[in-house]
Amino acid sequence: MSTAEATEVAVEITDLHKSFGPVEVLRGIDLRVGRGEVVCVIGPSGSGKSTLLRCVNVLEEPTSGTVVVDGTELTDPDVDIDAARRRIGMVFQSFNLFTHLNVLNNLTIAQRKVLRRSQAEAEQIGLANLERVGLDGRESAMPNQLSGGQQQRVAIARALSMDPDLMLFDEPTSALDPELVGDVLAVMRRLADEGMTMLVVTHEMQFAREVADRVLFMDAGVVVEEGPPEQVIGSPREERTRTFLSRVLNPARVAEE
């Protein structure tokens, strides 16, 4: 893993703004993510983290600014957005699996319909990615037969089956019971070790500290502080960052106040 300055740029965001009516949620975000880099975005609820992620693959259309992924400007009105999105995997807080399809069919449907792969090829790729997330042998299970952590790992395998160059994670463990979080984070650690470019919105500070190349702290729609995790989490420079971390790292003390 390497820094954005030392390697090819995978994502370049310039002066990104996003408003919902009169509310400006993103207020001029500039961000570069290098190929193979893991960037974790932390911050309080309502700071714009998820909106930033959704603007990267234009699930939310930015009000102004540019988003370039692998050399393609997704904010260009003339871009083939569907083609561009095929190289971007996204994993949401909720698993968004098709509840009427078994695991393998969840992994193959987009491959067949979007990438036009044959059933046999799609199944081969799906099974390989199920093994990759530690769920080999569960291809015939229905989503309601799986734990939340297993469903989230299926969602990751589904995204990987589309051969993405970039993976976006929007608080992938926030809907999980605490005992199920570790398995999902372990999969994400392996992806990072394999060199996957990852932009991760997370409240898991230990994961960010151990896995991220860089950490961004957002508040009120701006990037307040960014740098290596040992600096941003271990020794933050900004008061807003210190206040946020004191609350998430010492919740018992906050509850007593």
Coordinates of N, CA and C in Angstrom, one line a residue:
M1 N 0.8 -1.2 0.0 CA 0.0 0.0 0.0 C 0.9 1.2 0.0
S2 N 0.4 2.3 -0.7 CA 1.2 3.4 -0.9 C 0.4 4.7 -0.9
T3 N 1.0 5.8 -0.8 CA 0.3 7.1 -0.7 C -0.1 7.5 -2.0
A4 N -1.1 8.5 -2.1 CA -1.6 9.0 -3.3 C -0.6 9.7 -4.1
E5 N 0.4 10.3 -3.5 CA 1.4 11.0 -4.2 C 2.4 10.1 -4.8
A6 N 2.6 8.9 -4.3 CA 3.6 8.0 -4.8 C 3.1 7.0 -5.8
T7 N 1.9 7.0 -6.2 CA 1.4 6.0 -7.1 C 0.3 6.6 -8.0
E8 N -0.2 5.9 -8.9 CA -1.2 6.4 -9.8 C -2.5 6.7 -9.1
V9 N -3.1 7.8 -9.5 CA -4.3 8.3 -8.8 C -5.5 7.5 -9.3
A10 N -6.2 6.9 -8.4 CA -7.4 6.1 -8.7 C -8.7 7.0 -8.6
V11 N -8.7 7.9 -7.7 CA -9.9 8.8 -7.5 C -9.4 10.2 -7.2
E12 N -10.0 11.1 -7.9 CA -9.6 12.5 -7.7 C -10.9 13.3 -7.6
I13 N -11.1 13.9 -6.5 CA -12.3 14.7 -6.2 C -11.8 16.2 -6.0
T14 N -12.5 17.1 -6.7 CA -12.1 18.5 -6.7 C -13.3 19.4 -6.4
D15 N -13.1 20.2 -5.3 CA -14.1 21.2 -5.0 C -15.5 20.7 -5.0
L16 N -15.8 19.5 -4.4 CA -17.1 18.9 -4.4 C -18.0 19.5 -3.5
H17 N -19.2 19.9 -4.0 CA -20.3 20.4 -3.2 C -21.5 19.6 -3.4
K18 N -22.3 19.4 -2.4 CA -23.6 18.8 -2.5 C -24.6 19.4 -1.6
S19 N -25.7 19.9 -2.2 CA -26.8 20.5 -1.4 C -28.1 19.7 -1.6
F20 N -28.8 19.6 -0.5 CA -30.2 19.1 -0.6 C -31.1 20.2 -0.2
G21 N -31.7 20.9 -1.2 CA -32.4 22.1 -1.0 C -31.5 23.1 -0.4
P22 N -31.9 23.8 0.7 CA -31.0 24.8 1.2 C -29.9 24.3 2.1
V23 N -29.9 23.0 2.3 CA -28.8 22.4 3.2 C -27.6 22.0 2.4
E24 N -26.5 22.6 2.7 CA -25.2 22.3 2.0 C -24.5 21.2 2.8
V25 N -24.5 20.0 2.3 CA -24.0 18.8 3.1 C -22.5 18.6 2.8
L26 N -22.1 18.9 1.6 CA -20.6 18.9 1.3 C -20.2 20.3 0.9
R27 N -19.1 20.8 1.4 CA -18.8 22.2 1.2 C -17.4 22.3 0.7
G28 N -17.1 21.7 -0.5 CA -15.8 21.9 -1.1 C -14.8 20.9 -0.7
I29 N -15.1 19.6 -1.0 CA -14.2 18.5 -0.7 C -13.2 18.3 -1.8
D30 N -11.9 18.2 -1.4 CA -10.8 17.8 -2.3 C -10.1 16.6 -1.8
L31 N -10.0 15.6 -2.6 CA -9.5 14.3 -2.2 C -8.9 13.5 -3.3
R32 N -7.7 13.0 -3.1 CA -7.1 12.1 -4.1 C -6.8 10.8 -3.4
V33 N -7.1 9.7 -4.0 CA -6.9 8.3 -3.5 C -6.0 7.6 -4.5
G34 N -4.9 7.1 -4.1 CA -4.0 6.4 -4.9 C -4.4 5.0 -5.2
R35 N -4.0 4.4 -6.3 CA -4.3 3.0 -6.6 C -3.7 2.1 -5.5
G36 N -4.5 1.3 -4.9 CA -4.1 0.4 -3.9 C -4.1 1.0 -2.5
E37 N -4.5 2.2 -2.4 CA -4.6 2.9 -1.1 C -5.9 2.6 -0.4
V38 N -5.8 2.6 0.9 CA -7.0 2.4 1.8 C -7.2 3.7 2.6
V39 N -8.3 4.4 2.3 CA -8.6 5.7 3.0 C -9.9 5.5 3.8
C40 N -9.8 5.7 5.1 CA -10.9 5.6 6.0 C -11.4 7.0 6.3
V41 N -12.7 7.2 6.3 CA -13.4 8.5 6.5 C -14.1 8.3 7.8
I42 N -13.8 9.2 8.8 CA -14.5 9.1 10.1 C -15.1 10.5 10.4
G43 N -16.0 10.5 11.4 CA -16.6 11.8 11.7 C -18.0 11.5 12.3
P44 N -18.6 12.6 12.9 CA -19.9 12.4 13.5 C -21.0 12.2 12.5
S45 N -22.1 11.7 13.0 CA -23.3 11.6 12.1 C -23.7 12.9 11.6
G46 N -24.1 12.9 10.3 CA -24.5 14.2 9.6 C -23.3 15.0 9.1
S47 N -22.1 14.5 9.1 CA -20.9 15.3 8.7 C -20.7 15.2 7.2
G48 N -21.5 14.3 6.5 CA -21.4 14.3 5.0 C -20.6 13.1 4.5
K49 N -20.2 12.2 5.4 CA -19.4 11.0 5.0 C -20.1 10.2 4.0
S50 N -21.3 9.7 4.3 CA -22.0 8.8 3.3 C -22.3 9.5 2.0
T51 N -22.7 10.8 2.1 CA -23.0 11.6 0.9 C -21.7 11.7 0.0
L52 N -20.6 11.9 0.6 CA -19.3 11.9 -0.1 C -19.2 10.6 -0.9
L53 N -19.4 9.4 -0.2 CA -19.2 8.1 -0.8 C -20.2 8.0 -2.0
R54 N -21.4 8.4 -1.8 CA -22.5 8.3 -2.8 C -22.2 9.2 -4.0
C55 N -21.5 10.3 -3.8 CA -21.1 11.2 -4.9 C -20.0 10.6 -5.7
V56 N -19.2 9.7 -5.1 CA -18.1 9.1 -5.9 C -18.6 8.3 -7.0
N57 N -19.7 7.5 -6.8 CA -20.2 6.7 -7.9 C -21.5 7.3 -8.5
V58 N -21.7 8.6 -8.1 CA -22.9 9.4 -8.6 C -24.2 8.8 -8.3
L59 N -24.3 8.0 -7.2 CA -25.6 7.7 -6.7 C -26.3 9.0 -6.2
E60 N -25.5 9.9 -5.8 CA -26.0 11.3 -5.5 C -25.3 12.2 -6.5
E61 N -26.0 13.0 -7.3 CA -25.4 13.9 -8.2 C -24.8 15.1 -7.5
P62 N -23.5 15.3 -7.6 CA -23.0 16.5 -7.0 C -23.6 17.8 -7.5
T63 N -23.7 18.8 -6.6 CA -24.2 20.1 -7.0 C -23.2 20.8 -7.9
S64 N -21.9 20.7 -7.5 CA -20.8 21.2 -8.3 C -19.5 20.5 -7.9
G65 N -18.5 20.7 -8.7 CA -17.2 20.0 -8.5 C -17.1 18.8 -9.4
T66 N -16.0 18.1 -9.4 CA -15.7 17.0 -10.3 C -15.3 15.8 -9.5
V67 N -15.7 14.6 -10.0 CA -15.2 13.3 -9.5 C -14.7 12.5 -10.7
V68 N -13.4 12.2 -10.6 CA -12.7 11.4 -11.6 C -12.3 10.1 -11.0
V69 N -12.7 9.0 -11.6 CA -12.3 7.6 -11.2 C -11.6 6.9 -12.4
D70 N -10.4 6.5 -12.1 CA -9.6 5.8 -13.2 C -9.6 6.6 -14.5
G71 N -9.4 7.9 -14.4 CA -9.3 8.7 -15.6 C -10.6 9.1 -16.2
T72 N -11.7 8.6 -15.7 CA -13.1 9.0 -16.3 C -13.8 9.9 -15.4
E73 N -14.2 11.1 -15.9 CA -14.9 12.1 -15.1 C -16.4 11.7 -15.0
L74 N -16.8 11.2 -13.8 CA -18.1 10.7 -13.7 C -19.1 11.9 -13.6
T75 N -18.6 13.1 -13.3 CA -19.5 14.2 -13.3 C -19.7 14.9 -14.6
D76 N -19.0 14.4 -15.7 CA -19.2 14.9 -17.0 C -20.6 14.5 -17.5
P77 N -21.4 15.5 -18.0 CA -22.8 15.1 -18.4 C -22.9 14.1 -19.5
D78 N -21.8 14.0 -20.3 CA -21.8 13.1 -21.4 C -21.2 11.7 -21.1
V79 N -20.8 11.5 -19.9 CA -20.2 10.2 -19.5 C -21.2 9.1 -19.6
D80 N -20.8 7.9 -19.9 CA -21.6 6.7 -19.8 C -21.5 6.2 -18.4
I81 N -22.4 6.7 -17.5 CA -22.3 6.4 -16.1 C -22.4 5.0 -15.8
D82 N -23.3 4.2 -16.5 CA -23.4 2.8 -16.2 C -22.1 2.1 -16.5
A83 N -21.5 2.4 -17.5 CA -20.2 1.7 -17.8 C -19.1 2.1 -16.8
A84 N -19.1 3.3 -16.4 CA -18.1 3.8 -15.4 C -18.4 3.1 -14.0
R85 N -19.7 2.9 -13.7 CA -20.0 2.3 -12.4 C -19.6 0.9 -12.3
R86 N -19.5 0.2 -13.4 CA -19.2 -1.2 -13.4 C -17.9 -1.5 -12.7
R87 N -17.0 -0.6 -12.7 CA -15.6 -0.8 -12.1 C -15.6 -0.3 -10.7
I88 N -16.8 0.1 -10.1 CA -16.8 0.5 -8.7 C -17.8 -0.4 -7.9
G89 N -17.2 -1.0 -6.9 CA -18.1 -1.9 -6.1 C -18.5 -1.0 -4.9
M90 N -19.7 -1.3 -4.4 CA -20.2 -0.5 -3.2 C -20.9 -1.5 -2.3
V91 N -20.5 -1.4 -1.0 CA -21.2 -2.2 0.1 C -21.8 -1.2 1.0
F92 N -23.1 -1.4 1.3 CA -23.9 -0.5 2.1 C -24.0 -1.0 3.5
Q93 N -24.6 -0.1 4.4 CA -24.9 -0.5 5.7 C -25.9 -1.7 5.8
S94 N -26.9 -1.6 5.0 CA -27.8 -2.7 4.9 C -27.4 -3.6 3.7
F95 N -27.6 -4.8 3.7 CA -27.0 -5.8 2.8 C -27.5 -5.7 1.4
N96 N -28.8 -5.4 1.3 CA -29.4 -5.2 -0.1 C -29.3 -6.5 -0.9
L97 N -29.4 -7.6 -0.3 CA -29.5 -8.9 -1.0 C -30.9 -9.1 -1.5
F98 N -31.0 -9.8 -2.6 CA -32.3 -10.2 -3.1 C -32.8 -11.4 -2.3
T99 N -33.8 -11.1 -1.5 CA -34.2 -12.1 -0.5 C -34.9 -13.3 -1.1
H100 N -35.4 -13.2 -2.3 CA -36.0 -14.4 -3.0 C -35.0 -15.2 -3.8
L101 N -33.7 -14.8 -3.8 CA -32.7 -15.6 -4.5 C -31.7 -16.2 -3.5
N102 N -31.2 -17.4 -3.8 CA -30.2 -17.9 -3.0 C -28.9 -17.2 -3.1
V103 N -27.9 -17.5 -2.3 CA -26.6 -16.8 -2.3 C -26.0 -16.8 -3.7
L104 N -25.9 -17.9 -4.3 CA -25.2 -18.0 -5.6 C -25.9 -17.1 -6.7
N105 N -27.2 -17.2 -6.7 CA -27.9 -16.4 -7.6 C -27.8 -14.9 -7.3
N106 N -27.6 -14.5 -6.1 CA -27.3 -13.1 -5.7 C -26.0 -12.7 -6.3
L107 N -25.1 -13.6 -6.4 CA -23.7 -13.3 -6.9 C -23.6 -13.3 -8.4
T108 N -24.6 -14.0 -9.1 CA -24.5 -14.1 -10.5 C -25.4 -13.2 -11.3
I109 N -26.4 -12.7 -10.7 CA -27.4 -12.0 -11.5 C -26.9 -10.8 -12.2
A110 N -26.1 -10.0 -11.5 CA -25.5 -8.8 -12.1 C -24.4 -9.1 -13.1
Q111 N -23.7 -10.2 -12.8 CA -22.7 -10.6 -13.8 C -23.3 -11.0 -15.1
R112 N -24.4 -11.7 -15.0 CA -25.1 -12.1 -16.3 C -25.8 -11.0 -17.0
K113 N -26.4 -10.1 -16.3 CA -27.3 -9.1 -16.9 C -26.4 -7.9 -17.3
V114 N -25.4 -7.5 -16.5 CA -24.6 -6.3 -16.8 C -23.4 -6.7 -17.6
L115 N -22.6 -7.7 -17.1 CA -21.4 -8.0 -17.8 C -21.6 -9.1 -18.9
R116 N -22.8 -9.6 -19.0 CA -23.1 -10.6 -20.1 C -22.3 -11.8 -20.0
R117 N -21.9 -12.2 -18.8 CA -21.2 -13.5 -18.6 C -22.2 -14.7 -18.7
S118 N -21.7 -15.8 -19.1 CA -22.5 -17.0 -19.2 C -22.8 -17.4 -17.7
Q119 N -23.8 -18.3 -17.6 CA -24.2 -18.8 -16.3 C -23.0 -19.5 -15.7
A120 N -22.3 -20.3 -16.5 CA -21.2 -21.2 -15.9 C -20.1 -20.3 -15.5
E121 N -19.7 -19.2 -16.3 CA -18.6 -18.4 -15.9 C -19.0 -17.5 -14.6
A122 N -20.2 -17.0 -14.6 CA -20.7 -16.3 -13.5 C -20.7 -17.1 -12.2
E123 N -21.1 -18.3 -12.3 CA -21.1 -19.2 -11.1 C -19.7 -19.5 -10.6
Q124 N -18.8 -19.7 -11.6 CA -17.4 -20.0 -11.2 C -16.8 -18.8 -10.5
I125 N -17.0 -17.6 -11.0 CA -16.5 -16.4 -10.3 C -17.2 -16.2 -9.0
G126 N -18.5 -16.4 -8.9 CA -19.2 -16.2 -7.7 C -18.8 -17.2 -6.6
L127 N -18.5 -18.4 -7.0 CA -18.1 -19.4 -6.0 C -16.7 -19.1 -5.5
A128 N -15.8 -18.6 -6.4 CA -14.5 -18.2 -6.0 C -14.5 -17.0 -5.0
N129 N -15.4 -16.1 -5.2 CA -15.5 -15.0 -4.3 C -16.2 -15.3 -3.0
L130 N -17.1 -16.3 -3.0 CA -17.6 -16.8 -1.7 C -16.5 -17.4 -0.9
E131 N -15.6 -18.2 -1.5 CA -14.5 -18.7 -0.8 C -13.6 -17.6 -0.3
R132 N -13.5 -16.6 -1.1 CA -12.6 -15.4 -0.7 C -13.1 -14.8 0.6
V133 N -14.4 -14.8 0.8 CA -15.0 -14.1 2.0 C -15.3 -15.2 3.1
G134 N -14.8 -16.4 2.9 CA -15.0 -17.4 3.9 C -16.4 -18.0 4.0
L135 N -17.1 -18.1 2.9 CA -18.5 -18.6 2.9 C -18.6 -19.7 1.9
D136 N -17.5 -20.4 1.5 CA -17.7 -21.5 0.6 C -18.6 -22.6 1.2
G137 N -19.4 -23.2 0.4 CA -20.4 -24.2 0.9 C -21.7 -23.6 1.2
R138 N -21.9 -22.3 1.2 CA -23.1 -21.7 1.6 C -23.9 -21.1 0.3
E139 N -23.5 -21.6 -0.8 CA -24.0 -21.0 -2.1 C -25.5 -21.3 -2.3
S140 N -26.0 -22.3 -1.6 CA -27.5 -22.7 -1.8 C -28.3 -22.0 -0.7
A141 N -27.7 -21.4 0.3 CA -28.5 -20.8 1.4 C -29.3 -19.6 0.9
M142 N -30.5 -19.4 1.5 CA -31.2 -18.2 1.3 C -30.7 -17.1 2.3
P143 N -30.8 -15.8 1.9 CA -30.3 -14.8 2.8 C -30.9 -14.9 4.2
N144 N -32.2 -15.3 4.4 CA -32.7 -15.3 5.7 C -32.2 -16.5 6.6
Q145 N -31.4 -17.3 6.0 CA -30.8 -18.4 6.7 C -29.4 -18.0 7.2
L146 N -28.9 -16.8 6.9 CA -27.6 -16.4 7.2 C -27.7 -15.3 8.3
S147 N -26.6 -15.2 9.1 CA -26.5 -14.1 10.1 C -26.2 -12.8 9.3
G148 N -26.4 -11.7 10.0 CA -26.1 -10.4 9.4 C -24.7 -10.3 8.9
G149 N -23.7 -10.8 9.7 CA -22.4 -10.8 9.2 C -22.1 -11.6 8.0
Q150 N -22.8 -12.8 7.9 CA -22.7 -13.6 6.7 C -23.3 -12.9 5.5
Q151 N -24.5 -12.3 5.7 CA -25.1 -11.5 4.6 C -24.2 -10.4 4.1
Q152 N -23.5 -9.7 5.0 CA -22.7 -8.6 4.6 C -21.5 -9.2 3.8
R153 N -21.0 -10.3 4.2 CA -19.9 -10.9 3.4 C -20.3 -11.4 2.1
V154 N -21.6 -11.9 1.9 CA -22.2 -12.2 0.6 C -22.2 -10.9 -0.2
A155 N -22.6 -9.8 0.4 CA -22.7 -8.5 -0.3 C -21.3 -8.1 -0.8
I156 N -20.3 -8.3 0.0 CA -18.9 -8.0 -0.5 C -18.5 -8.9 -1.6
A157 N -18.8 -10.2 -1.5 CA -18.5 -11.2 -2.6 C -19.3 -10.8 -3.9
R158 N -20.5 -10.3 -3.7 CA -21.3 -9.9 -4.9 C -20.6 -8.7 -5.6
A159 N -20.1 -7.8 -4.8 CA -19.4 -6.6 -5.4 C -18.1 -7.0 -6.0
L160 N -17.4 -7.9 -5.4 CA -16.1 -8.4 -5.9 C -16.3 -9.2 -7.2
S161 N -17.4 -9.8 -7.4 CA -17.7 -10.6 -8.6 C -17.8 -9.8 -9.8
M162 N -18.0 -8.5 -9.7 CA -18.0 -7.6 -10.8 C -16.6 -7.0 -11.2
D163 N -15.6 -7.6 -10.6 CA -14.2 -7.2 -10.8 C -14.0 -5.7 -10.7
P164 N -14.3 -5.1 -9.6 CA -14.1 -3.6 -9.4 C -12.7 -3.2 -9.3
D165 N -12.4 -2.0 -9.7 CA -11.0 -1.4 -9.4 C -11.0 -0.7 -8.1
L166 N -12.2 -0.3 -7.7 CA -12.4 0.5 -6.5 C -13.6 -0.1 -5.7
M167 N -13.4 -0.2 -4.4 CA -14.4 -0.6 -3.5 C -14.8 0.5 -2.5
L168 N -16.1 0.8 -2.4 CA -16.6 1.8 -1.5 C -17.4 1.1 -0.4
F169 N -17.1 1.4 0.8 CA -17.8 0.8 2.0 C -18.4 1.9 2.8
D170 N -19.7 1.8 2.9 CA -20.5 2.8 3.7 C -20.9 2.2 5.1
E171 N -20.1 2.4 6.1 CA -20.3 1.8 7.4 C -20.8 0.4 7.3
P172 N -20.0 -0.5 6.8 CA -20.5 -1.9 6.5 C -20.7 -2.7 7.7
T173 N -20.3 -2.3 8.9 CA -20.5 -3.1 10.1 C -21.5 -2.4 11.1
S174 N -22.1 -1.3 10.7 CA -22.9 -0.5 11.7 C -24.3 -1.2 12.0
A175 N -24.7 -2.1 11.1 CA -26.0 -2.8 11.3 C -25.8 -4.2 12.0
L176 N -24.6 -4.5 12.3 CA -24.3 -5.8 12.8 C -24.2 -5.9 14.3
D177 N -24.5 -7.0 14.9 CA -24.3 -7.3 16.3 C -22.8 -7.3 16.5
P178 N -22.3 -6.8 17.7 CA -20.9 -6.7 17.9 C -20.1 -8.0 17.6
E179 N -20.6 -9.1 17.9 CA -19.9 -10.4 17.8 C -19.7 -10.8 16.3
L180 N -20.5 -10.1 15.4 CA -20.4 -10.4 14.0 C -19.5 -9.5 13.2
V181 N -19.1 -8.4 13.8 CA -18.3 -7.4 13.2 C -16.9 -7.9 12.7
G182 N -16.3 -8.7 13.5 CA -14.9 -9.1 13.3 C -14.7 -9.9 12.0
D183 N -15.7 -10.7 11.6 CA -15.6 -11.5 10.4 C -15.6 -10.6 9.1
V184 N -16.5 -9.6 9.2 CA -16.5 -8.6 8.1 C -15.3 -7.8 7.9
L185 N -14.8 -7.3 9.1 CA -13.5 -6.6 9.1 C -12.3 -7.4 8.6
A186 N -12.4 -8.7 8.9 CA -11.3 -9.6 8.5 C -11.2 -9.7 7.0
V187 N -12.4 -9.8 6.4 CA -12.5 -9.8 4.9 C -11.9 -8.5 4.3
M188 N -12.3 -7.4 4.9 CA -11.8 -6.1 4.4 C -10.3 -6.0 4.6
R189 N -9.8 -6.5 5.7 CA -8.3 -6.5 5.9 C -7.6 -7.3 4.8
R190 N -8.2 -8.4 4.4 CA -7.6 -9.3 3.4 C -7.6 -8.5 2.0
L191 N -8.7 -7.8 1.7 CA -8.8 -7.1 0.5 C -7.7 -6.0 0.5
A192 N -7.5 -5.3 1.6 CA -6.5 -4.3 1.7 C -5.1 -4.9 1.4
D193 N -4.9 -6.1 2.0 CA -3.6 -6.8 1.8 C -3.4 -7.2 0.4
E194 N -4.5 -7.4 -0.3 CA -4.4 -7.8 -1.7 C -4.2 -6.6 -2.6
G195 N -4.3 -5.4 -2.1 CA -4.0 -4.2 -2.9 C -5.3 -3.6 -3.5
M196 N -6.4 -3.9 -3.0 CA -7.7 -3.3 -3.5 C -7.7 -1.8 -3.0
T197 N -8.1 -0.9 -3.9 CA -8.3 0.5 -3.6 C -9.6 0.6 -2.9
M198 N -9.6 1.2 -1.7 CA -10.8 1.2 -0.8 C -11.0 2.6 -0.2
L199 N -12.2 3.0 -0.3 CA -12.6 4.2 0.4 C -13.7 3.8 1.4
V200 N -13.4 3.9 2.7 CA -14.2 3.3 3.7 C -14.8 4.3 4.7
V201 N -16.1 4.4 4.8 CA -16.7 5.2 5.9 C -16.9 4.3 7.0
T202 N -16.3 4.6 8.2 CA -16.4 3.6 9.3 C -16.4 4.3 10.6
H203 N -17.0 3.6 11.6 CA -16.8 4.1 13.0 C -16.0 3.1 13.8
E204 N -15.3 2.2 13.1 CA -14.4 1.2 13.7 C -13.0 1.8 13.8
M205 N -12.7 2.4 14.9 CA -11.4 3.2 15.0 C -10.2 2.3 14.9
Q206 N -10.4 1.1 15.5 CA -9.2 0.1 15.6 C -8.9 -0.3 14.2
F207 N -10.0 -0.6 13.4 CA -9.8 -1.0 12.0 C -9.1 0.1 11.2
A208 N -9.6 1.3 11.4 CA -8.9 2.5 10.7 C -7.5 2.6 11.1
R209 N -7.2 2.5 12.4 CA -5.8 2.6 12.9 C -4.9 1.6 12.2
E210 N -5.4 0.3 12.1 CA -4.6 -0.8 11.7 C -4.5 -0.9 10.2
V211 N -5.5 -0.6 9.4 CA -5.6 -0.9 8.0 C -5.4 0.3 7.1
A212 N -5.9 1.5 7.5 CA -5.9 2.6 6.6 C -4.5 3.1 6.3
D213 N -4.2 3.6 5.1 CA -3.0 4.3 4.8 C -3.2 5.8 5.2
R214 N -4.5 6.3 5.1 CA -4.8 7.6 5.5 C -6.2 7.6 6.1
V215 N -6.4 8.6 7.1 CA -7.7 8.8 7.7 C -8.1 10.2 7.5
L216 N -9.3 10.4 7.1 CA -9.9 11.7 6.9 C -11.0 11.9 8.0
F217 N -10.9 13.0 8.7 CA -11.9 13.3 9.7 C -12.8 14.4 9.1
M218 N -14.1 14.1 8.9 CA -15.0 15.1 8.4 C -16.0 15.6 9.5
D219 N -16.3 16.9 9.3 CA -17.3 17.5 10.2 C -18.0 18.6 9.5
A220 N -19.3 18.7 9.5 CA -20.0 19.8 8.9 C -19.7 20.0 7.4
G221 N -19.5 18.9 6.7 CA -19.3 18.9 5.3 C -18.0 19.3 4.8
V222 N -17.0 19.3 5.6 CA -15.6 19.6 5.2 C -14.6 18.6 5.8
V223 N -13.5 18.5 5.2 CA -12.4 17.7 5.7 C -11.6 18.5 6.7
V224 N -11.8 18.2 8.0 CA -11.1 19.0 9.0 C -9.7 18.6 9.2
E225 N -9.4 17.3 9.0 CA -8.0 16.9 9.2 C -7.8 15.6 8.5
E226 N -6.6 15.4 7.9 CA -6.3 14.1 7.2 C -4.8 13.8 7.4
G227 N -4.5 12.6 7.4 CA -3.1 12.2 7.5 C -3.1 10.7 7.8
P228 N -1.9 10.2 8.2 CA -1.8 8.8 8.6 C -2.5 8.5 9.9
P229 N -3.0 7.3 10.0 CA -3.9 7.0 11.2 C -3.2 7.3 12.5
E230 N -1.9 7.1 12.6 CA -1.2 7.3 13.9 C -1.2 8.8 14.3
Q231 N -1.4 9.7 13.2 CA -1.5 11.1 13.5 C -2.9 11.5 13.8
V232 N -3.8 11.2 12.9 CA -5.2 11.7 13.0 C -5.9 11.0 14.2
I233 N -5.7 9.7 14.4 CA -6.4 9.0 15.5 C -5.5 9.1 16.8
G234 N -4.2 8.9 16.6 CA -3.3 8.8 17.7 C -2.9 10.2 18.3
S235 N -2.8 11.2 17.5 CA -2.4 12.5 18.0 C -3.0 13.6 17.1
P236 N -4.3 13.8 17.1 CA -5.0 14.7 16.3 C -4.5 16.2 16.6
R237 N -4.5 17.0 15.5 CA -4.0 18.4 15.7 C -5.2 19.3 15.9
E238 N -6.4 18.9 15.4 CA -7.6 19.8 15.5 C -8.4 19.5 16.7
E239 N -9.0 20.6 17.3 CA -9.8 20.4 18.5 C -11.1 19.6 18.1
R240 N -11.7 19.8 16.9 CA -12.9 19.1 16.6 C -12.6 17.6 16.5
T241 N -11.4 17.3 16.0 CA -11.0 15.8 15.9 C -10.9 15.2 17.3
R242 N -10.2 16.0 18.1 CA -10.0 15.5 19.5 C -11.3 15.3 20.2
T243 N -12.2 16.2 20.1 CA -13.5 16.1 20.7 C -14.3 14.8 20.2
F244 N -14.3 14.6 18.9 CA -15.0 13.5 18.4 C -14.3 12.2 18.9
L245 N -13.0 12.1 18.8 CA -12.4 10.8 19.2 C -12.5 10.6 20.7
S246 N -12.6 11.6 21.5 CA -12.8 11.4 22.9 C -14.1 10.8 23.2
R247 N -15.1 11.1 22.4 CA -16.4 10.6 22.5 C -16.6 9.1 22.0
V248 N -15.9 8.8 20.9 CA -16.1 7.5 20.4 C -15.1 6.5 21.0
L249 N -14.0 7.0 21.5 CA -13.1 6.1 22.2 C -13.3 5.9 23.7
N250 N -14.1 6.9 24.3 CA -14.4 6.8 25.7 C -15.9 7.0 25.9
P251 N -16.7 6.1 25.3 CA -18.2 6.3 25.4 C -18.7 6.3 26.8
A252 N -18.1 5.5 27.7 CA -18.6 5.4 29.1 C -18.4 6.7 29.8
R253 N -17.3 7.4 29.6 CA -17.1 8.7 30.2 C -18.1 9.7 29.7
V254 N -18.4 9.7 28.4 CA -19.3 10.6 27.8 C -20.7 10.4 28.5
A255 N -21.1 9.1 28.7 CA -22.4 8.7 29.2 C -22.5 9.3 30.6
E256 N -21.4 9.4 31.4 CA -21.4 9.9 32.7 C -21.6 11.4 32.8
E257 N -21.2 12.1 31.7 CA -21.3 13.5 31.7 C -22.7 14.1 31.7

